[in-house]
Short mmCIF file of C-alpha atoms and ligand atoms in Angstrom, two decimals:
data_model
loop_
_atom_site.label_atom_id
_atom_site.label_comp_id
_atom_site.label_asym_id
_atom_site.label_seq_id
_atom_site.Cartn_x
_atom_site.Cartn_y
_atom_site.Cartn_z
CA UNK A 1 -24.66 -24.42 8.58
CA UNK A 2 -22.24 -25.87 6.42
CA UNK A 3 -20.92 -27.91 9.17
CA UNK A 4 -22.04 -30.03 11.75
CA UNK A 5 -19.15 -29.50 15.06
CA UNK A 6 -18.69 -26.17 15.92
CA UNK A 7 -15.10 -24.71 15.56
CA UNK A 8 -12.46 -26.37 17.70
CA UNK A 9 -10.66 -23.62 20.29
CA UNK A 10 -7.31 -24.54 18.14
CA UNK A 11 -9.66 -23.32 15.17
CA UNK A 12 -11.12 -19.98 17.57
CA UNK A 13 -7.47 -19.00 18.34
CA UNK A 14 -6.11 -19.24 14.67
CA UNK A 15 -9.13 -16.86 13.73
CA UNK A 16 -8.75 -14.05 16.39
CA UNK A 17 -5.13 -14.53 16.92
CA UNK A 18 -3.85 -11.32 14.70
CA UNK A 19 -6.44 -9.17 16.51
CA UNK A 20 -4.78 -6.25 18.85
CA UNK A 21 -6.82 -6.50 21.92
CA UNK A 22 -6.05 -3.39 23.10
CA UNK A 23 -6.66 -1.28 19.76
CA UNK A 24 -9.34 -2.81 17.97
CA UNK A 25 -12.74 -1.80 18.90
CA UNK A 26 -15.10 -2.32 16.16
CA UNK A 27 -15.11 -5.76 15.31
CA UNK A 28 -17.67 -7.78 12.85
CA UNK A 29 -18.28 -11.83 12.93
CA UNK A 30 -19.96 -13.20 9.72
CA UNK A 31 -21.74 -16.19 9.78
CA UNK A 32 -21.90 -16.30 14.03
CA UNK A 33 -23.80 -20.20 14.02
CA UNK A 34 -24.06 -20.85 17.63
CA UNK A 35 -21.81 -18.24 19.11
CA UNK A 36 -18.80 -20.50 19.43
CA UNK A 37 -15.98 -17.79 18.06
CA UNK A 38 -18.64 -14.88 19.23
CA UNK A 39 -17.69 -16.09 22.74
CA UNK A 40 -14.15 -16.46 22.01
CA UNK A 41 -13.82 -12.58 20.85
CA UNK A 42 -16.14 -11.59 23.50
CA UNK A 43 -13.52 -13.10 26.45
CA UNK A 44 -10.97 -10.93 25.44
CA UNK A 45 -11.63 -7.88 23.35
CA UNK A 46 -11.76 -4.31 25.14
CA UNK A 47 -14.72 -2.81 28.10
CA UNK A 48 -15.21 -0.10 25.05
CA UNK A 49 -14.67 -2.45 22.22
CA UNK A 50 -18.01 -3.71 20.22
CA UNK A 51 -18.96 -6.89 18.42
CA UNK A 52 -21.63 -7.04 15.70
CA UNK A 53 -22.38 -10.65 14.91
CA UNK A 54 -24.40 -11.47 11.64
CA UNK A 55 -26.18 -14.71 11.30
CA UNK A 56 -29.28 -15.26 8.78
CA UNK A 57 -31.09 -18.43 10.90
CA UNK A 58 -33.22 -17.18 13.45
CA UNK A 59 -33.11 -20.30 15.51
CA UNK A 60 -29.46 -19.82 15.64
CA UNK A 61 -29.90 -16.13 16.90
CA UNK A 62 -32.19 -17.09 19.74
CA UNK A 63 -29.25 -19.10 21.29
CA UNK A 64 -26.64 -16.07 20.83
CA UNK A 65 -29.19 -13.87 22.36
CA UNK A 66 -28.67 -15.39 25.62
CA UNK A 67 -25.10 -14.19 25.54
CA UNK A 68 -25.43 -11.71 28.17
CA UNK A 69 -23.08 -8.63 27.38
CA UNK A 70 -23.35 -5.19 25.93
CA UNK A 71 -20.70 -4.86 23.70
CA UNK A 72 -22.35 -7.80 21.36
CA UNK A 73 -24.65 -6.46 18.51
CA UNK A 74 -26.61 -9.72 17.17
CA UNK A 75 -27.54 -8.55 13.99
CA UNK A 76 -29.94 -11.47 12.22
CA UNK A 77 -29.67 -10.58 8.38
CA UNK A 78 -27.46 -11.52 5.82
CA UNK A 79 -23.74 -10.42 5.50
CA UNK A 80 -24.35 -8.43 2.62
CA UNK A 81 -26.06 -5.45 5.37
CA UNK A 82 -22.78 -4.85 7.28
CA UNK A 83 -22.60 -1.63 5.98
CA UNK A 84 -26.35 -0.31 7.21
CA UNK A 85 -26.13 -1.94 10.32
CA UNK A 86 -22.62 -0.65 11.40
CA UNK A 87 -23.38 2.85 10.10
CA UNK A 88 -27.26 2.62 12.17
CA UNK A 89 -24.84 1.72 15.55
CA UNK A 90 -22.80 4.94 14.15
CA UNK A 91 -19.88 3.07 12.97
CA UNK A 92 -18.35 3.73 9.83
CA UNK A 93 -15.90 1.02 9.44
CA UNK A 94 -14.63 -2.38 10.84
CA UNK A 95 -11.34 -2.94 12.16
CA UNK A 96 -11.13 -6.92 11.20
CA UNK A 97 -13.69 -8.87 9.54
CA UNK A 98 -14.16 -12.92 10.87
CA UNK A 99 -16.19 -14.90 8.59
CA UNK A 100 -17.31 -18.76 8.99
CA UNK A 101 -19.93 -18.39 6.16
CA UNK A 102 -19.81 -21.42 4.49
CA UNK A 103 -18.40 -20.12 1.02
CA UNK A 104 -18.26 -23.67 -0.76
CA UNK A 105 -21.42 -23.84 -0.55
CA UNK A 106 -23.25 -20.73 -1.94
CA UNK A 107 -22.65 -19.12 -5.30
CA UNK A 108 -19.35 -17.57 -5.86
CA UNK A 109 -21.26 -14.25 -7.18
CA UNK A 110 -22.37 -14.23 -3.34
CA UNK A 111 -19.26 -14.55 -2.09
CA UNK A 112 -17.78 -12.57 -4.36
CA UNK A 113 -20.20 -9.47 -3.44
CA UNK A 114 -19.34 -10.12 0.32
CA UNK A 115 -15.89 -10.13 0.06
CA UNK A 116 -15.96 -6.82 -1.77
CA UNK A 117 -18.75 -5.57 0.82
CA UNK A 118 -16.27 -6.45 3.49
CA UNK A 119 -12.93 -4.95 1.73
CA UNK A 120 -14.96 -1.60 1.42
CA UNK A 121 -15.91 -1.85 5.50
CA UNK A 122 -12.79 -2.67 6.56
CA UNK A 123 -10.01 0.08 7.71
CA UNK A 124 -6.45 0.50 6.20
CA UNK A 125 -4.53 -2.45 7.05
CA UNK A 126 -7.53 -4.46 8.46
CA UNK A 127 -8.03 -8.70 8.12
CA UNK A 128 -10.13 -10.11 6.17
CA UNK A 129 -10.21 -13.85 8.33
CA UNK A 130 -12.10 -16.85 6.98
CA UNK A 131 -12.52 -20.56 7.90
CA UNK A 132 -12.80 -23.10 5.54
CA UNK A 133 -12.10 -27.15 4.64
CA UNK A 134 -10.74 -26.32 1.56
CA UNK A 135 -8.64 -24.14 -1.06
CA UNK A 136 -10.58 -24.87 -4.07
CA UNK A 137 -12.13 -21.03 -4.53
CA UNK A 138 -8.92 -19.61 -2.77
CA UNK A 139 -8.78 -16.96 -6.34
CA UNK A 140 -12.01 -15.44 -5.34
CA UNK A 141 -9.87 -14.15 -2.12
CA UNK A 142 -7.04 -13.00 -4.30
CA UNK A 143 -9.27 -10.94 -6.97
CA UNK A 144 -10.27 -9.15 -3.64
CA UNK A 145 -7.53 -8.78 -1.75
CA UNK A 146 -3.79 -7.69 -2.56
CA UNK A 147 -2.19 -10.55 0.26
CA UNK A 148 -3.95 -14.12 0.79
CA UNK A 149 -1.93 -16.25 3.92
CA UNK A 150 -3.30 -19.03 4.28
CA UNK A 151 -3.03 -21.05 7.40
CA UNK A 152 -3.56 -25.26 8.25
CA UNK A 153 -5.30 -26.05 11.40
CA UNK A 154 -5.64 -30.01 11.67
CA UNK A 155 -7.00 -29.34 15.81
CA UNK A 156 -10.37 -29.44 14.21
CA UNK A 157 -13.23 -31.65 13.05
CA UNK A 158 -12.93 -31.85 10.25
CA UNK A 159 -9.26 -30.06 9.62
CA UNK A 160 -9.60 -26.90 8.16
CA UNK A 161 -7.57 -23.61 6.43
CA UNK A 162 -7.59 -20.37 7.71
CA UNK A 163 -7.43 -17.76 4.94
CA UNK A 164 -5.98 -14.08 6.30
CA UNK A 165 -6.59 -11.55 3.42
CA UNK A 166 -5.85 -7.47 3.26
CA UNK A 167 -4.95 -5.33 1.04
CA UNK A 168 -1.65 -3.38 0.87
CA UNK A 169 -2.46 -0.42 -0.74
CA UNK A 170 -3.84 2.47 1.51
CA UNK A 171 -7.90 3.85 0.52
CA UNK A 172 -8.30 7.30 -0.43
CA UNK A 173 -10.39 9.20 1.94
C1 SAM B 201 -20.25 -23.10 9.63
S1 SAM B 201 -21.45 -22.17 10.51
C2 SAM B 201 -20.37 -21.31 11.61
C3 SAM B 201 -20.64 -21.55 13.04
C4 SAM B 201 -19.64 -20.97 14.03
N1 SAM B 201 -19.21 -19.62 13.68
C5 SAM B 201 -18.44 -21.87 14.16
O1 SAM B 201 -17.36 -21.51 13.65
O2 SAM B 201 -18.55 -22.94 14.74
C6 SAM B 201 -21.85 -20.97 9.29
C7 SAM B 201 -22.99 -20.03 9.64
O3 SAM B 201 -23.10 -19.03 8.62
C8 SAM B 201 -24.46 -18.65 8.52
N2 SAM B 201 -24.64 -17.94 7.26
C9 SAM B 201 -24.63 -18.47 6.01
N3 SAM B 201 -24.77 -17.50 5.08
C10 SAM B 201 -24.85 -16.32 5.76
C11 SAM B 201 -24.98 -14.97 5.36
N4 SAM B 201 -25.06 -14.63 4.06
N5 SAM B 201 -25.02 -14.01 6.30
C12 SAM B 201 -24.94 -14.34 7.63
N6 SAM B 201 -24.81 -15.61 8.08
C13 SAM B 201 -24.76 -16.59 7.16
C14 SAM B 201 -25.20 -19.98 8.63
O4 SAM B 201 -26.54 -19.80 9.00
C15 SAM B 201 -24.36 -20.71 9.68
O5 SAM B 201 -24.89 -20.56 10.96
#
């Protein structure tokens, strides 16, 4: 999983904390593990608002399956199929993107082909949010995205960085 204690509620709040409760409606989870944050967003987003929630181990899909609610999509394939799977539930873009996938530890042309997977996906003005324990590949963010904030959150084990990236300039449609 690329970790072995699930994200601390300090950590879950510092993810989701940007995200307009109200407005946003189509949100997308990357890298879901046990369904710690995918509960968090789930106790507060909208009746009409939907969460797809991508996770590649099977074993760890059977336990968010038992998250009874309708607006969850459990989707258990790789990041990389946002696109299909939004577009097969009718959706044609995501209003914030919250990834845990553990980035240090896959290659960066992965996580280089996600991050531009996800800045395609995402509306005009919409978050790009990862976790992480470290900076060290921070300038695979910033040839993606115009504006990287990063944020420290030491309520967690172990401590970790929370990296907010969008871009600025508005997408032709
Ligand atoms: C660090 S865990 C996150 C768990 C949980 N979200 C949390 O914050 O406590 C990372 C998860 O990403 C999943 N993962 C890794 N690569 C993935 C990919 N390409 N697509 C979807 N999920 C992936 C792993 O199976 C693992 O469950």
């Amino acid at each position: 999983m690329g970790t072995v204690i699930p994200s601390s509620d300090a950590m879950c709040r510092k993810m989701t904390d940007f995200i307009d409760w109200e407005q946003d409606k189509v949100i997308v989870e990357l890298g879901a593990g046990d369904g710690v944050i995918t509960k968090h967003i789930l106790s507060r987003i909208a009746p009409d608002a939907v969460l797809f929630a991508f996770e590649i181990n099977p074993d760890l899909c059977k336990i968010i399956s038992k998250i009874n609610d309708p607006r969850l999509i459990l989707v258990n394939a790789d990041a990389q199929t946002m696109e299909q799977h939004l577009n097969a539930h009718g959706y044609d873009h995501a209003d914030h993107i919250i990834s845990a996938i553990p980035f240090l530890n896959i290659p960066e042309e992965i996580t280089t082909q996600i991050l531009n997977k996800s800045q395609q996906i995402l509306k005009d003005q919409g978050l790009f949010i990862q976790m992480h324990y470290a900076k060290t590949i921070t300038h695979l963010y910033r040839q993606v995205f115009d504006e990287v904030h990063i944020d420290y959150v030491p309520v967690n084990i172990p401590p970790g960085y929370v990296f907010k990236c969008k871009n600025l300039t508005l997408k032709s449609h």
